[in-house]
Short mmCIF file of C-alpha atoms and ligand atoms in Angstrom, two decimals:
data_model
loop_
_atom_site.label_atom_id
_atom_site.label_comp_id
_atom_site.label_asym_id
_atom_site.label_seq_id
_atom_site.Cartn_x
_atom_site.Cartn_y
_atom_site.Cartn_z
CA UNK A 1 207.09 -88.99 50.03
CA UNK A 2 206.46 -86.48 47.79
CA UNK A 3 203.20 -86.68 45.67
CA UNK A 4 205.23 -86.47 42.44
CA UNK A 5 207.19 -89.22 43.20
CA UNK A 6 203.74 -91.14 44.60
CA UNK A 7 202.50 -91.25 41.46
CA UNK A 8 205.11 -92.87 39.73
CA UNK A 9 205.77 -95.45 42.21
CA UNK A 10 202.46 -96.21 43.69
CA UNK A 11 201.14 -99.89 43.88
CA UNK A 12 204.74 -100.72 41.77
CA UNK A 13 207.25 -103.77 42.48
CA UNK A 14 209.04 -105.64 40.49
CA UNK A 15 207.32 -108.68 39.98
CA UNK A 16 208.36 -111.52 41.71
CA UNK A 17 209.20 -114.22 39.38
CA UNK A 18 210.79 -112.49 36.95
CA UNK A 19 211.67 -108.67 38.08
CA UNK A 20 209.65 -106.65 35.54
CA UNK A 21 208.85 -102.94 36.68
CA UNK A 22 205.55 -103.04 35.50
CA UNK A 23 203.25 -105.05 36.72
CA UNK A 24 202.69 -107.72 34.40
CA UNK A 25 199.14 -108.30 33.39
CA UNK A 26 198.10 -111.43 34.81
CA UNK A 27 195.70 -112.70 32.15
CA UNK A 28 194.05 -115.54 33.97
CA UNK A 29 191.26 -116.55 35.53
CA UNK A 30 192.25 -119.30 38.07
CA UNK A 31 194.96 -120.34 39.79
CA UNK A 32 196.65 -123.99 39.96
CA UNK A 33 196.40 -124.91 43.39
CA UNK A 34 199.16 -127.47 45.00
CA UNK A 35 196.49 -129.61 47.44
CA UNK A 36 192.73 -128.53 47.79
CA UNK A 37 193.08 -125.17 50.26
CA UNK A 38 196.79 -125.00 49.49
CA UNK A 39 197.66 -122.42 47.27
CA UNK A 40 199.62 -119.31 46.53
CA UNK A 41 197.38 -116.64 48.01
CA UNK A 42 195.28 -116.98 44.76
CA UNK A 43 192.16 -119.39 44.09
CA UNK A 44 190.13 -117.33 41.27
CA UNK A 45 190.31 -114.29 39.51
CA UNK A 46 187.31 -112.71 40.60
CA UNK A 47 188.17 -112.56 44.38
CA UNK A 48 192.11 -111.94 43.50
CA UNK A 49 194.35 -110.39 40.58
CA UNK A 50 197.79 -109.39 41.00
CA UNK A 51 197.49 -107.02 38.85
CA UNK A 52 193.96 -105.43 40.62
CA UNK A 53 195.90 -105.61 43.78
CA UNK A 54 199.10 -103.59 42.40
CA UNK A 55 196.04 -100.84 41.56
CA UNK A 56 194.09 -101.15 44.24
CA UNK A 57 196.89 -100.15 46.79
CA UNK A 58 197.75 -98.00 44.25
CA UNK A 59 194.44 -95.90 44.61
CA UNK A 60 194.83 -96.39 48.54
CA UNK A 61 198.39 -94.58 48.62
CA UNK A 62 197.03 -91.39 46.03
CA UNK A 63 193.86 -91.05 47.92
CA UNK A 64 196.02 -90.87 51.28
CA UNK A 65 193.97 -94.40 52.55
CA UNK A 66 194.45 -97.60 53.53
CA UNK A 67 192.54 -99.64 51.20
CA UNK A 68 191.47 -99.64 47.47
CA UNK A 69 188.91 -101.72 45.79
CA UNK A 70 188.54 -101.62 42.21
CA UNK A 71 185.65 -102.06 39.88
CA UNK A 72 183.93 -102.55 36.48
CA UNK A 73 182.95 -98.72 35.97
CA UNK A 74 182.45 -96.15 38.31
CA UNK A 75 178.49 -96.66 38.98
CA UNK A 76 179.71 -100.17 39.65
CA UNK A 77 181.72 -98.76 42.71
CA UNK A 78 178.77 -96.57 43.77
CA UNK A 79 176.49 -99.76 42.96
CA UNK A 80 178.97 -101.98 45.62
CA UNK A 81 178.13 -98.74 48.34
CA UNK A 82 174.52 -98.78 48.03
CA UNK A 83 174.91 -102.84 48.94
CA UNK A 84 175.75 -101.86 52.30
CA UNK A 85 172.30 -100.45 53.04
CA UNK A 86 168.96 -102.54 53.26
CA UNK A 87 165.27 -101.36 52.66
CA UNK A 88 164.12 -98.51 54.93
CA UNK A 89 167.48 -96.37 54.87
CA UNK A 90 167.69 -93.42 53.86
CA UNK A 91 170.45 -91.64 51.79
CA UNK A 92 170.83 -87.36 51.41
CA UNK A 93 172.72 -86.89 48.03
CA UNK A 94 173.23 -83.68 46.17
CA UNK A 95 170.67 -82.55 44.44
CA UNK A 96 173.27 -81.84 41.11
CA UNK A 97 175.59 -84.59 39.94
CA UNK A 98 175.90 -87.12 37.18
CA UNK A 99 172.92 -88.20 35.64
CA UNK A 100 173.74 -92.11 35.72
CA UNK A 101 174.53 -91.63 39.67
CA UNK A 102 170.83 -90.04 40.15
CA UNK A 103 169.61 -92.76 37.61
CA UNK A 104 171.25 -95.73 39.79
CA UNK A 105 169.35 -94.25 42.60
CA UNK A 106 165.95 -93.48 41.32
CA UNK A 107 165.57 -95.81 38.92
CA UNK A 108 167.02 -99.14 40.43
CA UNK A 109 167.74 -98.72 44.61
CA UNK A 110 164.51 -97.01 45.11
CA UNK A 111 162.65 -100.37 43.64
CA UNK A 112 164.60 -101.91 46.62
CA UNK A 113 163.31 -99.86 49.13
CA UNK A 114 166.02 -97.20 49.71
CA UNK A 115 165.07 -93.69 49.98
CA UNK A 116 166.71 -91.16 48.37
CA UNK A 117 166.75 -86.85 49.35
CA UNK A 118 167.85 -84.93 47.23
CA UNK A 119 169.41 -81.29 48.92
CA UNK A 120 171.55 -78.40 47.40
CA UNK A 121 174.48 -79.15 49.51
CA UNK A 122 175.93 -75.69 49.00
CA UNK A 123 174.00 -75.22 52.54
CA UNK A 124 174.86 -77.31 55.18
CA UNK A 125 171.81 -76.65 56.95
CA UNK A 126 169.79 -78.51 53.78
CA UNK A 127 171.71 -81.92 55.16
CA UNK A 128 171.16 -81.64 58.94
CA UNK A 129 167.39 -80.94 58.25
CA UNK A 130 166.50 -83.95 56.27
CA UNK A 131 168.36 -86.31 58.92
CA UNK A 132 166.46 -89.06 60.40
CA UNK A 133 166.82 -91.96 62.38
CA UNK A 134 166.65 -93.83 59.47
CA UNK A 135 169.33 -92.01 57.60
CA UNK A 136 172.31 -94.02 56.87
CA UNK A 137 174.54 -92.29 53.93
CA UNK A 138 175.64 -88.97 52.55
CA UNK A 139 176.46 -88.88 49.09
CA UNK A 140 178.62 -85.99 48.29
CA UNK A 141 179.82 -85.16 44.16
CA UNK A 142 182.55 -81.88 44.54
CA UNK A 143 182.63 -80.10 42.11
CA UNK A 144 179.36 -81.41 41.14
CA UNK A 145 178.57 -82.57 37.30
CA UNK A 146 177.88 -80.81 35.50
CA UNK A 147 177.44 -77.21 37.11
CA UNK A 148 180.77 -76.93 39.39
CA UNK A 149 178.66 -76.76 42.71
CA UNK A 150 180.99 -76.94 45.52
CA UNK A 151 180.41 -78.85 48.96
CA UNK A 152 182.24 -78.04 52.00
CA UNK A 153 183.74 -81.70 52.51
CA UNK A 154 184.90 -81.09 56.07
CA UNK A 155 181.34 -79.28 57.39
CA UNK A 156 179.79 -82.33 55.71
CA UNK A 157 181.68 -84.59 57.42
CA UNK A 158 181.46 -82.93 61.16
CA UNK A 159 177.76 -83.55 60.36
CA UNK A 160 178.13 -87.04 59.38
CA UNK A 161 180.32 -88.16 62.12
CA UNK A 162 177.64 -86.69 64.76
CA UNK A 163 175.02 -88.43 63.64
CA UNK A 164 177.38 -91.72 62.94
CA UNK A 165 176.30 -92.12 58.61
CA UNK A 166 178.08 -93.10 56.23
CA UNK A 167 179.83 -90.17 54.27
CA UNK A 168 180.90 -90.70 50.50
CA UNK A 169 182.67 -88.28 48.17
CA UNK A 170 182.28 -88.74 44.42
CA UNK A 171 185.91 -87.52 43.47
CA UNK A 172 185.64 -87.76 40.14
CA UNK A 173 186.10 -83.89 38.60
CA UNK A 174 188.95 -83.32 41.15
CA UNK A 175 191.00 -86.55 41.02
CA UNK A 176 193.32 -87.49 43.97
CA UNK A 177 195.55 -84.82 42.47
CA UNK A 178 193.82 -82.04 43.67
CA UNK A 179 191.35 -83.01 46.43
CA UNK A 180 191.73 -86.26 49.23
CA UNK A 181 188.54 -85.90 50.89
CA UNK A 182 189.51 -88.93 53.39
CA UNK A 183 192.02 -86.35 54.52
CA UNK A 184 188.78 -83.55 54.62
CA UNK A 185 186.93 -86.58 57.21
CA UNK A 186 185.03 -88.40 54.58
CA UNK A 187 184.78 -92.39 54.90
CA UNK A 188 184.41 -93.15 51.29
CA UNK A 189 186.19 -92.11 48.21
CA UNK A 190 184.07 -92.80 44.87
CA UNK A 191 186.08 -92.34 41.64
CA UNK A 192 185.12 -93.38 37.80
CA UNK A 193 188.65 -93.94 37.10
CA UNK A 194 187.42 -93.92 33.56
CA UNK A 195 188.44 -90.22 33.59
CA UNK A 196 191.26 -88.73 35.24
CA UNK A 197 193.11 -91.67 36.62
CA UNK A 198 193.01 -94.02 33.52
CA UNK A 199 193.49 -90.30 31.76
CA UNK A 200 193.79 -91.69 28.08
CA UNK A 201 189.76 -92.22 27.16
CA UNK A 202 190.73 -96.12 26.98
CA UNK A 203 188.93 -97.72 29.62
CA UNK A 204 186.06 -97.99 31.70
CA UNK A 205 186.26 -98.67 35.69
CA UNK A 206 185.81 -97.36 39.17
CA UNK A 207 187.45 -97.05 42.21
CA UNK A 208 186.73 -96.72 46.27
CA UNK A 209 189.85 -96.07 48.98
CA UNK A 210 188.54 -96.11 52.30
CA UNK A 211 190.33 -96.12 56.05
CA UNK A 212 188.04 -98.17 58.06
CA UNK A 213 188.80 -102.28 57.74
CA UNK A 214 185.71 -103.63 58.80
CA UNK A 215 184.29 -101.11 56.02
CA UNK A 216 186.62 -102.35 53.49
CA UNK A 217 185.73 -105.82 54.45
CA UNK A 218 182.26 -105.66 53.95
CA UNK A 219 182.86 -104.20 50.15
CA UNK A 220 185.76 -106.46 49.67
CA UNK A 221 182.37 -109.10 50.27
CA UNK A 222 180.21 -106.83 47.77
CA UNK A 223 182.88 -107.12 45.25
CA UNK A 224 183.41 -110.54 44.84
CA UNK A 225 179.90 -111.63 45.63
CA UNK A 226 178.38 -109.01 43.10
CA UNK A 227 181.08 -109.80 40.72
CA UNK A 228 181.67 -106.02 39.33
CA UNK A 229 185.29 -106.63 38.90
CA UNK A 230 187.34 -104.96 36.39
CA UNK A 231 189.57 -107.40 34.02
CA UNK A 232 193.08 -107.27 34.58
CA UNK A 233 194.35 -104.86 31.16
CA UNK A 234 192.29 -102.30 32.10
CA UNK A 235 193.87 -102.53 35.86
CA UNK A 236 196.93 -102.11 33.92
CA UNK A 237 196.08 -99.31 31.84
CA UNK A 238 194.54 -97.43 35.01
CA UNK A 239 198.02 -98.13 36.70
CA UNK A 240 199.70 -97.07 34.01
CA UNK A 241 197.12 -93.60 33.96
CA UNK A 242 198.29 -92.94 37.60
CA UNK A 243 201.90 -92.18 36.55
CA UNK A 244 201.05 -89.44 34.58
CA UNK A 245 198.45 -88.12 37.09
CA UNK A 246 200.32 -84.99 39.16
CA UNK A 247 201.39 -83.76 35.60
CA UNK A 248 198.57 -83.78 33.78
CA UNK A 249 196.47 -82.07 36.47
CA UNK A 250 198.66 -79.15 36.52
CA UNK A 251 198.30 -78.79 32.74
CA UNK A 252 194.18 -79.87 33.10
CA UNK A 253 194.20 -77.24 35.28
CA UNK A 254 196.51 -74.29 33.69
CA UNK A 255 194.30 -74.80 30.78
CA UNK A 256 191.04 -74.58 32.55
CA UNK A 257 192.12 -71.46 33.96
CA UNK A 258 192.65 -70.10 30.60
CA UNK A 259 189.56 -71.05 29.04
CA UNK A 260 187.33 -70.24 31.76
CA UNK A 261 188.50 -66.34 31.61
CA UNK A 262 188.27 -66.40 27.91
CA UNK A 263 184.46 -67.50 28.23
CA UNK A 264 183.69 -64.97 30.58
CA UNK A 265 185.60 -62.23 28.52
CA UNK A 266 183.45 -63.31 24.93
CA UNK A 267 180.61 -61.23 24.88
CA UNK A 268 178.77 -63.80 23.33
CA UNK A 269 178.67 -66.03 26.78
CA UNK A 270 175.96 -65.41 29.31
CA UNK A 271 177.21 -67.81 32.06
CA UNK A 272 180.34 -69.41 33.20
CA UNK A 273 180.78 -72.19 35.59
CA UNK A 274 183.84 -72.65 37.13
CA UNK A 275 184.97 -72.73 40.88
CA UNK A 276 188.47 -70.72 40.48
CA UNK A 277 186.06 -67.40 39.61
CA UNK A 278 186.24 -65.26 42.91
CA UNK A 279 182.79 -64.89 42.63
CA UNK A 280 181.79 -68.59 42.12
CA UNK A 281 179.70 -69.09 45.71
CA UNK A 282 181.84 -72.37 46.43
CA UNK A 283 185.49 -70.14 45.81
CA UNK A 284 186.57 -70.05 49.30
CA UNK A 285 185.61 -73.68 50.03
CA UNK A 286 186.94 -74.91 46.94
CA UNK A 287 190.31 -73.02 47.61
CA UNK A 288 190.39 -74.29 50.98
CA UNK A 289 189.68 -78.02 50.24
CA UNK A 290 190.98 -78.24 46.48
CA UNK A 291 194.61 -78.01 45.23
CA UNK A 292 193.62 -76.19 41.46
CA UNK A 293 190.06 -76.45 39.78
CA UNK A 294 191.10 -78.88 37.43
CA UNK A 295 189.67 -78.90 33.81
CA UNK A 296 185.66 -79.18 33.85
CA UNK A 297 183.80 -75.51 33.01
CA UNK A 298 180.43 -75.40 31.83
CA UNK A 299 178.41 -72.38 30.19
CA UNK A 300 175.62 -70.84 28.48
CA UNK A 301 175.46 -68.81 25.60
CA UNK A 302 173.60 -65.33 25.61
CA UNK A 303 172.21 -66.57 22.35
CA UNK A 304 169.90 -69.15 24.91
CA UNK A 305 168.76 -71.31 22.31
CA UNK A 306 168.91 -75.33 21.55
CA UNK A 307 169.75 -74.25 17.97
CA UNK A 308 172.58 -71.84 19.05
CA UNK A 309 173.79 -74.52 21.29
CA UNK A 310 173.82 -77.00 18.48
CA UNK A 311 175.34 -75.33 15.73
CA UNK A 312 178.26 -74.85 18.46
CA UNK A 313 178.51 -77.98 19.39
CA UNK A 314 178.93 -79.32 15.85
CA UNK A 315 181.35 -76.82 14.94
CA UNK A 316 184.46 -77.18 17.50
CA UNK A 317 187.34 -79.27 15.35
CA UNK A 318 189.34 -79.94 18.43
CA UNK A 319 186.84 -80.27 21.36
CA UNK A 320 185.20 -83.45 20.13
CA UNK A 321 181.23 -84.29 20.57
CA UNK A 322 181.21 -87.09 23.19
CA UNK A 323 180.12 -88.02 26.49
CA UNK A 324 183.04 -88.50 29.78
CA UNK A 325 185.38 -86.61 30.41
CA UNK A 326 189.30 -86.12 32.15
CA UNK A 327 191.20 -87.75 29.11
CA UNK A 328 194.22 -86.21 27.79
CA UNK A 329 192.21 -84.49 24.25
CA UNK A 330 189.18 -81.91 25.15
CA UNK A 331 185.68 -83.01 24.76
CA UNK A 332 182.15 -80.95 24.67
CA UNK A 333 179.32 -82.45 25.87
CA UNK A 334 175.47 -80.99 26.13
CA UNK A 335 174.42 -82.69 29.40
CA UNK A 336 170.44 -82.22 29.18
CA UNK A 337 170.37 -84.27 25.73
CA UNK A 338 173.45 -86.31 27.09
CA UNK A 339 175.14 -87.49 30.19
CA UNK A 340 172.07 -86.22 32.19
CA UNK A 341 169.06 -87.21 30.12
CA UNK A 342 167.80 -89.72 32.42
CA UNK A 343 167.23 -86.79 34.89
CA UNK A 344 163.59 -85.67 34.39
CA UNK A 345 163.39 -82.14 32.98
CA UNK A 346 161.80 -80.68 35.68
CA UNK A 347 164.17 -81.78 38.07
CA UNK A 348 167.23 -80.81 35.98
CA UNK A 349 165.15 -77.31 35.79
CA UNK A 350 164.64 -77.05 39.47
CA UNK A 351 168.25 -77.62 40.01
CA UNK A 352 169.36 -75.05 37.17
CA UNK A 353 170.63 -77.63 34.67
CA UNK A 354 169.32 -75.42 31.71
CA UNK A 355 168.42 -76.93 27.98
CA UNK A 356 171.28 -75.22 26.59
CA UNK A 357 173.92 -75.66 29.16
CA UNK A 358 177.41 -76.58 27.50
CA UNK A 359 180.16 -78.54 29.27
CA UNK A 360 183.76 -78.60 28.46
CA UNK A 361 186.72 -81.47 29.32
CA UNK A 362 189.73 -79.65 28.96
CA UNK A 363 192.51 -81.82 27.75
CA UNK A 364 196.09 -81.21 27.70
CA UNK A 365 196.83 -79.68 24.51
CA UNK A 366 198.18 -75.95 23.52
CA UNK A 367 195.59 -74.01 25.53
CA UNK A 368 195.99 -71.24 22.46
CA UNK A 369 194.67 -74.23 19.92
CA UNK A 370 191.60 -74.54 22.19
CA UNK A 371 190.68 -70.32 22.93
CA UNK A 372 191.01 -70.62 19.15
CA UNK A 373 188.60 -73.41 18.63
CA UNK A 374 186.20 -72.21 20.93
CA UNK A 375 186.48 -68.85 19.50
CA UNK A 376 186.12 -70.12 15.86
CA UNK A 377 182.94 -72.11 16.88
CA UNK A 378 180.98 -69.02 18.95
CA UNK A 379 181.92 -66.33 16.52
CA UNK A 380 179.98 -69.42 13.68
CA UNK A 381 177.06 -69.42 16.12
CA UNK A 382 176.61 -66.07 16.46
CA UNK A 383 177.21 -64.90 13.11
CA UNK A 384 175.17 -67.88 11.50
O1 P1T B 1 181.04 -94.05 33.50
P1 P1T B 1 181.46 -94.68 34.79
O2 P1T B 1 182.90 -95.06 34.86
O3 P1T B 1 180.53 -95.78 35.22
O4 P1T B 1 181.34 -93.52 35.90
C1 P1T B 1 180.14 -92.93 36.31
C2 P1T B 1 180.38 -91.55 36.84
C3 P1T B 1 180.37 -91.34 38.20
N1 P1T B 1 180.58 -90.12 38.73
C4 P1T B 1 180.82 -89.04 37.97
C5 P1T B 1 181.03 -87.70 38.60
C6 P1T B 1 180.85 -89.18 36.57
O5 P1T B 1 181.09 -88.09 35.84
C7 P1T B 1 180.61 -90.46 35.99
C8 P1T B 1 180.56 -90.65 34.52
N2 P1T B 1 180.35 -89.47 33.79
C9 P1T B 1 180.27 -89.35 32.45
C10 P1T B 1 180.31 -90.38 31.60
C11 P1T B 1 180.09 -87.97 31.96
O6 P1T B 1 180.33 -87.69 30.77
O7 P1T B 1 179.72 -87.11 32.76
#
């Protein structure tokens, strides 16, 4: 089948009792059972939803897996992975990516005894040498969050599967639309489906699609003993998200494309971000392993300072102010005062996450609206 044709039918059948296309929302939170350990399939809400499971194989069939698992948010999901390790083990993770990943890590699994390297995985060499025998799990985010670092998914994998760990790929920027990095020899997909895949800024939750049975066993276990389940609407709304997927990626990423090169042709920008540049040092490995480049850019203005990058900020009328990213309307975001503040400064430093570093969510509007937006607001910050 088709990938078009995935989206619209993945995880859907009419529902039993009554025939509806859509899966109804199944509101509930137990199930009447006929004799004690005689029931339907169903016993309580947390360990099984209908509608969950129309999502969950949902996010299996788009990720090219065999199973889904759905959660609360998306550092729930990565929460459930980092329950499969025990004090002592070590994890390599890139040394850019979302600030609430690194702050899951440093703040809460290190208390528990998990170690935690962080490498620029740009390198593949930077992964092999910090390999131990007490290394368990690669954590992989491409393209990273928010500086559009690119990791070769397959060399990361060849690496992971000789030294038997773990692999797991934050998919998050990409979506399923545009990269399958079970497909690329990952174990693990991560996704906050709070972006792309729910698509409408509407819900919170997080996703993992995995291959390996005794692997989705264990986190079907972490799931329903940890309890980060998401509630049955927003399954709905994710499901409903997924439809729309394939088409709004290609617009995500027409628009991207058109905004990046207007950035790097404003002579008021010092630095763009974005993997479709030739010249980006991930191109080739992004081109290989990536469909488009999807919607995420960041940059800096020449004008490098926090007041310059403020008085943009406030003064876009149709990229709105606000933290996540991937819905359908364009949002800016400053990531050292925002979505990455829990990194320490130094650390964002080290890793090139600069004070005044801007990042865009490209929706899906008229990609002429935004250049003019974005024009409007650099020409007020320059001039002011
Ligand atoms: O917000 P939540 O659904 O829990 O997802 C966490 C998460 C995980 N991975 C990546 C790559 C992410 O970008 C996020 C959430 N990010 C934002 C809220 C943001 O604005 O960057």
């Amino acid at each position: 089948m088709k990938r078009a044709t995935k989206y619209i039918h993945a995880g859907s059948h009419p529902d039993p009792s009554t025939g509806a296309i859509m899966t109804p929302i199944y509101q509930t939170s137990t199930y009447v059972q006929d004799a004690p350990g005689v029931n339907k399939g169903y016993e309580y809400a947390r360990s099984q939803n209908p509608t969950r499971e129309a999502l969950e194989e949902a996010l299996a069939v788009i990720e090219e897996g065999k199973y889904g698992l759905a959660f609360g948010s998306g550092v729930a999901a990565t929460d459930a992975i980092m329950k499969l390790l025990k004090p002592g083990d070590e994890v390599i993770a890139a040394s850019d990516m979302y600030g609430g990943t690194y702050r899951l890590f440093s703040k809460i699994f290190s208390k528990f005894g998990i170690v935690f390297h962080y490498v620029d995985m740009g390198i593949l060499q930077n992964i092999e040498e910090r390999i131990n025998n007490h290394t368990k799990l690669i954590w992989v985010e491409t393209p990273t969050n928010p500086l559009m670092n690119i990791a070769d998914i397959r060399g990361i994998a060849s690496i992971a599967q000789k030294h038997g760990l773990i692999m797991c790929v934050d998919n998050t920027f990409a979506s399923p639309a545009l990269q399958n990095p079970l497909s690329l020899g990952a174990d693990i997909v991560m996704h906050s489906a709070t972006k792309y895949l729910g698509g409408h800024s509407d819900v919170i939750q997080g996703a993992l699609v995995m291959n390996d049975k005794a692997l989705r066993d264990e986190l079907y276990f972490i799931q329903k003993s940890c309890g980060a389940v998401p509630g049955p609407m927003d399954c709905f709304l994710v499901l409903r998200g997924i439809k729309t997927l394939g088409i709004r990626m290609e617009r995500h990423s027409q628009n991207g494309a058109a905004i990046a090169h207007f950035l790097r042709a404003n002579p008021a920008v010092k630095k763009v971000y974005w993997p479709g540049f030739e010249d980006h040092p991930g191109h080739e490995i992004a081109k290989n392993q990536m469909k488009d480049f999807g919607g995420m850019i960041s940059f800096e203005l020449k004008l490098d300072t926090m007041e310059a990058a403020r008085t943009l900020l406030s003064n876009t009328k149709l990229f709105s102010l606000a933290e996540s990213l991937g819905g359908v309307e364009s949002l800016i975001n400053h990531p050292a005062s925002m979505t990455h503040a829990s990194i320490p400064r130094d650390e964002r430093i080290k890793n090139g996450l600069s004070d005044t570093l801007i990042r865009l969510s490209v929706g899906i509007e008229d990609a002429e609206d935004l250049i003019a937006d974005l024009d409007h607001a650099i020409q007020l910050t320059v001039t002011s």
